[in-house]
PDB file of C-alpha atoms in Angstrom:
ATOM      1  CA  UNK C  68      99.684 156.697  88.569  1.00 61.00           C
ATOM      2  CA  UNK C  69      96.787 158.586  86.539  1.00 68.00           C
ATOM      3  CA  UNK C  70      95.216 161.310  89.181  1.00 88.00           C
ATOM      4  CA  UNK C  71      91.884 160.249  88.092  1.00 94.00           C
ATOM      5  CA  UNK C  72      90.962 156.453  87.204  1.00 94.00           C
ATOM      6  CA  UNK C  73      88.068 155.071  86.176  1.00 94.00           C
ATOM      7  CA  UNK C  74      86.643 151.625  85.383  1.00 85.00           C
ATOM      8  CA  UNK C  75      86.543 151.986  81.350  1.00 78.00           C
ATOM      9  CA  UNK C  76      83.764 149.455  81.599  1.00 82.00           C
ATOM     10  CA  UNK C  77      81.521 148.708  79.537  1.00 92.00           C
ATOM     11  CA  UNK C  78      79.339 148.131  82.848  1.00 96.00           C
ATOM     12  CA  UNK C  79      76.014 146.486  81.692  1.00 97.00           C
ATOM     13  CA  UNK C  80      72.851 146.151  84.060  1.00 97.00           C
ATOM     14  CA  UNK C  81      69.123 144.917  83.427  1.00 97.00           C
ATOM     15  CA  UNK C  82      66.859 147.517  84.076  1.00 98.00           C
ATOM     16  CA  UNK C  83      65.897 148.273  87.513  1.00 97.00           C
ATOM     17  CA  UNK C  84      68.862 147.311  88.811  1.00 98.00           C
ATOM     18  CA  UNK C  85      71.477 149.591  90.949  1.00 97.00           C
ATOM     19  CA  UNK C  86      74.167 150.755  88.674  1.00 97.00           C
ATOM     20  CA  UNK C  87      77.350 151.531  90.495  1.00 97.00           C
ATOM     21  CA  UNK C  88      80.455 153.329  89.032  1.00 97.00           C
ATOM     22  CA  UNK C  89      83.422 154.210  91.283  1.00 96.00           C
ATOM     23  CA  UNK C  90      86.660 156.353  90.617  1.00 96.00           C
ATOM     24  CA  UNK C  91      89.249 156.381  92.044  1.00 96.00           C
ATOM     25  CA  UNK C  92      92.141 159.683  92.730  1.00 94.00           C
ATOM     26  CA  UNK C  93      96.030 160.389  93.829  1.00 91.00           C
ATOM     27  CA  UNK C  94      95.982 163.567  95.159  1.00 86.00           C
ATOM     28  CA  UNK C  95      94.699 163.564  99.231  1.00 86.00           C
ATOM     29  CA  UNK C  96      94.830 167.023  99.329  1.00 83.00           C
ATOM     30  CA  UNK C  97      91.249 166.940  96.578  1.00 85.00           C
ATOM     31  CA  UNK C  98      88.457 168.689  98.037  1.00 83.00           C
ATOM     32  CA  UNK C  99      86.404 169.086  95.349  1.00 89.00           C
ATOM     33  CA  UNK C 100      84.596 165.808  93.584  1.00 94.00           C
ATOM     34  CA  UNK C 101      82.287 165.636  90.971  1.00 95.00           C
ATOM     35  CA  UNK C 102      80.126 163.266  88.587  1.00 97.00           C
ATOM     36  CA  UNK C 103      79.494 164.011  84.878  1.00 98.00           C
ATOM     37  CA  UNK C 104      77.194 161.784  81.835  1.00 98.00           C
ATOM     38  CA  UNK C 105      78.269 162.197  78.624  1.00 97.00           C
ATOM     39  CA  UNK C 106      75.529 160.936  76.222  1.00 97.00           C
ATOM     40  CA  UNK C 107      77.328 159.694  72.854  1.00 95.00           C
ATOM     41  CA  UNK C 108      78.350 162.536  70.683  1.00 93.00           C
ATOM     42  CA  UNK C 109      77.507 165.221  73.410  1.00 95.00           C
ATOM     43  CA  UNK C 110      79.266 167.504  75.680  1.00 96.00           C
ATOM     44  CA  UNK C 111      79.495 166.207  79.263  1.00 97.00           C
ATOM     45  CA  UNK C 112      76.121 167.037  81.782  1.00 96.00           C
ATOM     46  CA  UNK C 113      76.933 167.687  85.374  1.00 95.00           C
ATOM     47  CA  UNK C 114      74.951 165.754  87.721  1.00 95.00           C
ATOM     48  CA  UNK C 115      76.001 165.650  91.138  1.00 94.00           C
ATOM     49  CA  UNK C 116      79.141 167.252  93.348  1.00 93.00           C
ATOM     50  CA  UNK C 117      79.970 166.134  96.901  1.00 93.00           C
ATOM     51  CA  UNK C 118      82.846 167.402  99.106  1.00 91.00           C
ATOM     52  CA  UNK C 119      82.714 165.721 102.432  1.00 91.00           C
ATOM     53  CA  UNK C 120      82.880 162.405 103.246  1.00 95.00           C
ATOM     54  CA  UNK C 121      79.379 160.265 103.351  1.00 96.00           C
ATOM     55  CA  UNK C 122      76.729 159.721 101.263  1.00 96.00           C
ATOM     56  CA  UNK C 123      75.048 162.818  98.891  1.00 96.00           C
ATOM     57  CA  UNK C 124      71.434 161.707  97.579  1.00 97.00           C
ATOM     58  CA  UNK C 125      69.485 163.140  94.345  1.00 96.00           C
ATOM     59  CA  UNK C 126      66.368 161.582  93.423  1.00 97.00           C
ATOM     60  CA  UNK C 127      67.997 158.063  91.946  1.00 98.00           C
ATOM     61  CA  UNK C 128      71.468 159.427  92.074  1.00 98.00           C
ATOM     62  CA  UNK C 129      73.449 158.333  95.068  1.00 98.00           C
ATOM     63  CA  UNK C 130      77.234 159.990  95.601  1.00 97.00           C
ATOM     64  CA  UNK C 131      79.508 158.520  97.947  1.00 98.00           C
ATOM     65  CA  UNK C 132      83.102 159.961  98.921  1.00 97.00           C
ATOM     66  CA  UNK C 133      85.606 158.368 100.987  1.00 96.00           C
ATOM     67  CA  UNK C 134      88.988 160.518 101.675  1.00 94.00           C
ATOM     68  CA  UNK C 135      90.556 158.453 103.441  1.00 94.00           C
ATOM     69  CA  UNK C 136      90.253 155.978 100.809  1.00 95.00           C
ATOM     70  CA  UNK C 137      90.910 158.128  98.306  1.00 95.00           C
ATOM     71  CA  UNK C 138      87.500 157.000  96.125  1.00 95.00           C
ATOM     72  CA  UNK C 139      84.242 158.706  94.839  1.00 97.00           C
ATOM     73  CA  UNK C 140      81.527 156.605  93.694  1.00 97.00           C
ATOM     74  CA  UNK C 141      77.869 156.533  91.964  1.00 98.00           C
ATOM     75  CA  UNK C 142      74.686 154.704  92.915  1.00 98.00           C
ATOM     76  CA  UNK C 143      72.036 154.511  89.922  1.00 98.00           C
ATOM     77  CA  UNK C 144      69.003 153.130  91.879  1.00 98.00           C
ATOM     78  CA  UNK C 145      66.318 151.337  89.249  1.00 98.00           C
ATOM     79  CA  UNK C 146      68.402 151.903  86.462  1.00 98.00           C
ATOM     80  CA  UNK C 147      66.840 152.976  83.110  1.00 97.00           C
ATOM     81  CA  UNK C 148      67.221 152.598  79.700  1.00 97.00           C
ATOM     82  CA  UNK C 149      67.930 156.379  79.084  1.00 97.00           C
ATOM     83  CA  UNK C 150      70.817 156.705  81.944  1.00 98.00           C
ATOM     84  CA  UNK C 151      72.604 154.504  78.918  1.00 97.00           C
ATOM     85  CA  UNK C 152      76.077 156.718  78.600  1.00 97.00           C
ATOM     86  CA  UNK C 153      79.799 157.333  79.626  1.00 97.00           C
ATOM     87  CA  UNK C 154      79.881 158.520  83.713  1.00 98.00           C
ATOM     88  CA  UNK C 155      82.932 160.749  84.080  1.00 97.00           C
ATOM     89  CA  UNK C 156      84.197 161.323  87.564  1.00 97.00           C
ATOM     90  CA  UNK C 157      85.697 164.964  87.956  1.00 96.00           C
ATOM     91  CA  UNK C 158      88.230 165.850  90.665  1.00 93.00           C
ATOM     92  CA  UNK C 159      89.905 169.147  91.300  1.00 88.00           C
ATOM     93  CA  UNK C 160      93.626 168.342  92.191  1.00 78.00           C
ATOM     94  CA  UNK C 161      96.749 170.429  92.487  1.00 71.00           C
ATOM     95  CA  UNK C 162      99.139 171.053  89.881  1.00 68.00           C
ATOM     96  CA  UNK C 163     102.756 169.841  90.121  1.00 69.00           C
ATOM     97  CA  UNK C 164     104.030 173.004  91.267  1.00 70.00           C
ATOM     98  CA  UNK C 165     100.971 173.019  93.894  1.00 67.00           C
ATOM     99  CA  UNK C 166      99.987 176.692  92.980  1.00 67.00           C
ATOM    100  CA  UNK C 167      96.683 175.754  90.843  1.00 73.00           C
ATOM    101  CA  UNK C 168      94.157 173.181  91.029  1.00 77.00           C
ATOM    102  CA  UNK C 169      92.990 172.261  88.168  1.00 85.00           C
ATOM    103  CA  UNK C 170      89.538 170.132  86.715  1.00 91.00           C
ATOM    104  CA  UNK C 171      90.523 166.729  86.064  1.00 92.00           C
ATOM    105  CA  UNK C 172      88.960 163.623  84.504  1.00 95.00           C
ATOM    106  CA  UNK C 173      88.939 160.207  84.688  1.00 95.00           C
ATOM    107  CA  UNK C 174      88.556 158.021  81.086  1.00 95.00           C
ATOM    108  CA  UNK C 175      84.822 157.610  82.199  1.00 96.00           C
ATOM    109  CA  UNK C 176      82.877 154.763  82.446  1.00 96.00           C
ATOM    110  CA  UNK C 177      80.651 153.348  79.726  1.00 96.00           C
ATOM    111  CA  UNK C 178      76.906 151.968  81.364  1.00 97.00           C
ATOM    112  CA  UNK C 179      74.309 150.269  79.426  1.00 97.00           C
ATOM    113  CA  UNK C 180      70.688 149.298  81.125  1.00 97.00           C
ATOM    114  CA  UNK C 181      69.066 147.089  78.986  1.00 96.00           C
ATOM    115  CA  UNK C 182      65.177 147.101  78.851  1.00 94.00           C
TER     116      UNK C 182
ATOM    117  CA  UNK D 126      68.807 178.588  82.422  1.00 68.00           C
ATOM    118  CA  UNK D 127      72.058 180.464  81.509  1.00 80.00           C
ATOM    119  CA  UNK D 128      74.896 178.364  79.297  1.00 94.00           C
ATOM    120  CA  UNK D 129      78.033 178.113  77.532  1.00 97.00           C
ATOM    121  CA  UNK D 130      78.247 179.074  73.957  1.00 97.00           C
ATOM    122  CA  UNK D 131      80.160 177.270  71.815  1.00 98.00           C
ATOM    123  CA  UNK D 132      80.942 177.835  67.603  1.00 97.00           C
ATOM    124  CA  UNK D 133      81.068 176.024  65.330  1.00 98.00           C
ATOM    125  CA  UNK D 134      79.387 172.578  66.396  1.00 97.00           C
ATOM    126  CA  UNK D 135      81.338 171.115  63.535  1.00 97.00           C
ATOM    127  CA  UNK D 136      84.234 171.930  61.707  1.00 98.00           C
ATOM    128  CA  UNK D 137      85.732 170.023  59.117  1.00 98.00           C
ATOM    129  CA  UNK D 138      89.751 171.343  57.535  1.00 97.00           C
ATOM    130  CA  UNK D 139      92.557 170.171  55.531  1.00 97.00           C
ATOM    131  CA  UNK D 140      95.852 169.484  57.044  1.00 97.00           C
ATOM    132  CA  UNK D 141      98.104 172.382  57.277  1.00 97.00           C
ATOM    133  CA  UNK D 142      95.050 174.496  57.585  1.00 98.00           C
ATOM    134  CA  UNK D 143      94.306 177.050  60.715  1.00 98.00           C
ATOM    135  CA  UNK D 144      91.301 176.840  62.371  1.00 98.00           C
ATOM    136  CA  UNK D 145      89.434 178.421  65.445  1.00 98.00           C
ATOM    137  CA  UNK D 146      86.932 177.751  68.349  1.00 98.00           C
ATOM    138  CA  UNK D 147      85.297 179.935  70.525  1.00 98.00           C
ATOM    139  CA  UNK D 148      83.401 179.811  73.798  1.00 98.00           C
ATOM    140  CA  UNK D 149      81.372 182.416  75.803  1.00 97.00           C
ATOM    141  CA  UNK D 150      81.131 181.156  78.931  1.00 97.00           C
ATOM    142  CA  UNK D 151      78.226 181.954  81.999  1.00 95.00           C
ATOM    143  CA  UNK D 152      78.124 185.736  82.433  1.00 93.00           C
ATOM    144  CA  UNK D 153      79.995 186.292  85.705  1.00 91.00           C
ATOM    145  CA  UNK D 154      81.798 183.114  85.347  1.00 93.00           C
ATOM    146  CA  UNK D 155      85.759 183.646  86.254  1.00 91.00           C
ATOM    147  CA  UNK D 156      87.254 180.521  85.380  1.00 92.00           C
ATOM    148  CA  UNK D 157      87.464 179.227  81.875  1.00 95.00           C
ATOM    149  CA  UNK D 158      88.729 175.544  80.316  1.00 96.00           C
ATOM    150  CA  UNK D 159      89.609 174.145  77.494  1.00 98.00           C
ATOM    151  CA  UNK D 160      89.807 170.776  77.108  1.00 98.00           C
ATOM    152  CA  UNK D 161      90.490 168.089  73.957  1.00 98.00           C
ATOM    153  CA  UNK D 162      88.334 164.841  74.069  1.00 97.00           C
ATOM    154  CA  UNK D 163      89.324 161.884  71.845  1.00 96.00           C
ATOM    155  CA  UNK D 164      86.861 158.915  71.191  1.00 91.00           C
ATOM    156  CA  UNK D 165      86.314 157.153  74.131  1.00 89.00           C
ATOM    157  CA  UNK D 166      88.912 159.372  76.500  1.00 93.00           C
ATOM    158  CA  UNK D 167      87.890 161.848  79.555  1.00 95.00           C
ATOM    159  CA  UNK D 168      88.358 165.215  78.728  1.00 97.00           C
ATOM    160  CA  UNK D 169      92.099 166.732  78.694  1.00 96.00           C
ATOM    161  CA  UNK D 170      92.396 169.800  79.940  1.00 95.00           C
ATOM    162  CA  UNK D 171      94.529 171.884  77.333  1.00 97.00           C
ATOM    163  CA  UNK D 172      94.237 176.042  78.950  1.00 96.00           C
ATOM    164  CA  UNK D 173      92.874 177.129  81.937  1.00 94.00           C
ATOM    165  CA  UNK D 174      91.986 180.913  82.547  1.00 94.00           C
ATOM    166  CA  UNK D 175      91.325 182.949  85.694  1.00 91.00           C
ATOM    167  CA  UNK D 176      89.766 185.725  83.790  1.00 92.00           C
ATOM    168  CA  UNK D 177      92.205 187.192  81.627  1.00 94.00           C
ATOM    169  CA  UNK D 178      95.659 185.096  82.856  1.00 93.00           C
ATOM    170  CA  UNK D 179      96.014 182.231  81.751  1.00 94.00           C
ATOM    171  CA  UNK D 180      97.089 179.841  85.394  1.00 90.00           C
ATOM    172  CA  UNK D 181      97.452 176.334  83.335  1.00 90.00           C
ATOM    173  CA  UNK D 182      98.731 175.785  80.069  1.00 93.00           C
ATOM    174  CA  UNK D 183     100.969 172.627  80.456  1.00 90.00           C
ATOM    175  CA  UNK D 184      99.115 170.042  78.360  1.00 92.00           C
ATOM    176  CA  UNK D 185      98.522 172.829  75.412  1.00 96.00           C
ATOM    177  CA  UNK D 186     100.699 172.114  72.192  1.00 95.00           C
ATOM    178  CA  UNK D 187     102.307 175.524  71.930  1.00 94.00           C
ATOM    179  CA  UNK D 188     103.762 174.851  68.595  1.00 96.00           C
ATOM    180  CA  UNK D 189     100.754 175.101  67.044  1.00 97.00           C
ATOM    181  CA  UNK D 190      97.608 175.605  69.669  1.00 98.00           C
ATOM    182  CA  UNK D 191      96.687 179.613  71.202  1.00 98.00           C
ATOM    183  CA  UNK D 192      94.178 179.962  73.272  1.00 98.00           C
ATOM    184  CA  UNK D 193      93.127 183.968  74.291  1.00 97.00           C
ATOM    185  CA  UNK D 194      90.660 185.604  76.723  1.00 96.00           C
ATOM    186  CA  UNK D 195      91.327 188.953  76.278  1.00 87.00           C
ATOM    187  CA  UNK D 196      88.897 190.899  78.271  1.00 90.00           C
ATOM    188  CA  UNK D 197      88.263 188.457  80.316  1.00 88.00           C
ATOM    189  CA  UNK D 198      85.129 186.956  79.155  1.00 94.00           C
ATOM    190  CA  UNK D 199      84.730 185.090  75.879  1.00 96.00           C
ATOM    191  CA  UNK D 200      87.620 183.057  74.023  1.00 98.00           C
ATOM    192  CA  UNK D 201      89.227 181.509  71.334  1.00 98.00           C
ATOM    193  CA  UNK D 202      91.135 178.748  70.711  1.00 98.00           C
ATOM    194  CA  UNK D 203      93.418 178.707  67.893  1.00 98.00           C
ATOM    195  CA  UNK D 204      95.106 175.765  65.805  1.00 98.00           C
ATOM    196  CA  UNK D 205      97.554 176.423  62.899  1.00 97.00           C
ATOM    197  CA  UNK D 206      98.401 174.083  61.438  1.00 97.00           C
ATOM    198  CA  UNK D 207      96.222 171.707  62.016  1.00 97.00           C
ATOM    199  CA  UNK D 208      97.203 168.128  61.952  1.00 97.00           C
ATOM    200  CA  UNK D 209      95.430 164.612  61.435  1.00 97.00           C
ATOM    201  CA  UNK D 210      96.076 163.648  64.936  1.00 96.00           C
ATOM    202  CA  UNK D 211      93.883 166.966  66.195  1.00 97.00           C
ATOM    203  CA  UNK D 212      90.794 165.461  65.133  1.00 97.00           C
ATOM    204  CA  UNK D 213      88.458 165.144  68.509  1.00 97.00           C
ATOM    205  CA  UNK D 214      85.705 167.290  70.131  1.00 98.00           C
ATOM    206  CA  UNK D 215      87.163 170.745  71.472  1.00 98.00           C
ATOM    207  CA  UNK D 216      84.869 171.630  74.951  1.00 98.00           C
ATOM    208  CA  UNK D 217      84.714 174.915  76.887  1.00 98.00           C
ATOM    209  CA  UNK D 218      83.964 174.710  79.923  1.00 97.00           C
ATOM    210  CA  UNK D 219      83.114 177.693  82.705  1.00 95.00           C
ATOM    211  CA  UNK D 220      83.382 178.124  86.833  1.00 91.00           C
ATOM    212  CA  UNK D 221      82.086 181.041  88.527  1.00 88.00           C
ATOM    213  CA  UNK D 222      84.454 180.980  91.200  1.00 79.00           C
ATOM    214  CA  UNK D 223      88.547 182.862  90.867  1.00 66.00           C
ATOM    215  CA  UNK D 224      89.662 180.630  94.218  1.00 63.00           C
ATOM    216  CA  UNK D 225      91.887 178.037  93.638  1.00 53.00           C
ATOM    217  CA  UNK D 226      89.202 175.507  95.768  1.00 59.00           C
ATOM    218  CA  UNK D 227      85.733 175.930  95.771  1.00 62.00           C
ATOM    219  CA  UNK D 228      82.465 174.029  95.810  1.00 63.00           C
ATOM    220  CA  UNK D 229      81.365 175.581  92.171  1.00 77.00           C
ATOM    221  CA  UNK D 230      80.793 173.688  89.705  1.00 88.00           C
ATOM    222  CA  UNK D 231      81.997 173.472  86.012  1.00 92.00           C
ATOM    223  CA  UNK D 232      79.058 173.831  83.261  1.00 95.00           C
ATOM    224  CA  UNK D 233      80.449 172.681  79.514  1.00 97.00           C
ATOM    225  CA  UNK D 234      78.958 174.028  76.259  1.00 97.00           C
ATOM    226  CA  UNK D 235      78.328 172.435  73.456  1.00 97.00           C
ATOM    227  CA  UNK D 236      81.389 171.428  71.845  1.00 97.00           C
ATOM    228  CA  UNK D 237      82.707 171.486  68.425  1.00 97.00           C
ATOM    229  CA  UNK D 238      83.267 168.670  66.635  1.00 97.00           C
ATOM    230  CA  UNK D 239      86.824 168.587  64.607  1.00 98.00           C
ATOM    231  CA  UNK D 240      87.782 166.526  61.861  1.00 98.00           C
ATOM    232  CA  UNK D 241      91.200 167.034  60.502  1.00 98.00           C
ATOM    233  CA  UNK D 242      91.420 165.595  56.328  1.00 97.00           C
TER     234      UNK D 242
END
């Protein structure tokens, strides 16, 4: 099992609409979770973190973490046009030896919002 | 607003050839990465650094990939040779905190674009 998985998508929504993108990761002992867009030929752009359990909320961004679960997800409320781009979900998860915890990534998620 | 400096943005070498990448991360920033993205992958980590020690090197092709930080702030990632296959963006990224968890977050430069020919 992958530590990080994502939906590869593509995920396609009209715009306006709620996007949501959820991820999914195998190691319960993850503290640290975190949501990245990667615009097409660009270097990923941090934009939001959450470490405890419930809802995190920033502007039209909407983070949601469930530990018990195990998942991480991301609300897009009224979707537009320009949020068009791969969502990588970040966790930071042990290594095997359990002595470093390391930045990991899921494949990402591809969203379109078309106009 | 402070960032992480990345050169080249684009490199393009012959087979066989070495080439090398380097990243000055976030003044005050402990905790480097280096990580490989291929077309439509996440990010694989390749080195991490706690300053100058290097705490995760498992996914880094040691055959032919280095990867230094030798004072502890900026770095560079070597490839020699290269190969066909090592075509894909190169990213640093940068953390301020040393602790093994934390609620910092990771801030990526630029990126440099590698094509392998």
């Amino acid at each position: 099992q992958k530590e990080v998985e994502q939906n590869s998508g593509p995920l396609s929504v009209p715009e306006g609409a709620i996007a949501s993108l959820n991820c999914t990761y195998s190691d319960r002992g993850s503290q640290s979770f975190f949501w990245y867009r990667q615009y097409s030929g660009k270097s990923p752009e941090l934009i939001m973190s959450i470490y405890s359990n419930g809802d995190k909320e920033d502007g039209r961004f909407t983070a949601q973490l469930n530990k018990a679960s195990q998942y991480v997800s991301l609300l897009i409320r009224d979707s537009q046009p320009s949020d068009s781009a791969t969502y990588l979900c970040a966790v930071i998860v042990a290594d095997s030896g359990g002595s470093n915890y390391k930045l990991t990534f899921g494949k990402g998620t591809l969203l379109t919002v078309n106009p | 607003e402070a960032e992480v400096a990345q050169s080249p943005r684009y490199k393009i070498t012959e087979k066989s050839q070495a080439v090398a990448f380097w990243c000055d991360p976030i003044s005050g920033h402990a905790t480097l990465y280096w990580y490989r993205q291929i077309l439509g992958q996440g990010p694989e980590l390749l080195v991490q650094f706690q300053d100058e020690s290097v705490v995760d090197d498992s996914q880094l092709p040691k055959d032919r990939f280095s990867a230094e930080r030798l004072k502890g702030v900026d770095s560079t990632l070597k490839i020699q040779p290269a190969e066909l296959g090592d075509s894909a963006m190169y990213l640093c990224a940068s953390r301020r905190d040393r602790s093994a968890i934390s609620s910092t977050e990771a801030f990526f430069g630029q990126g440099t674009r590698l094509t392998v020919v």
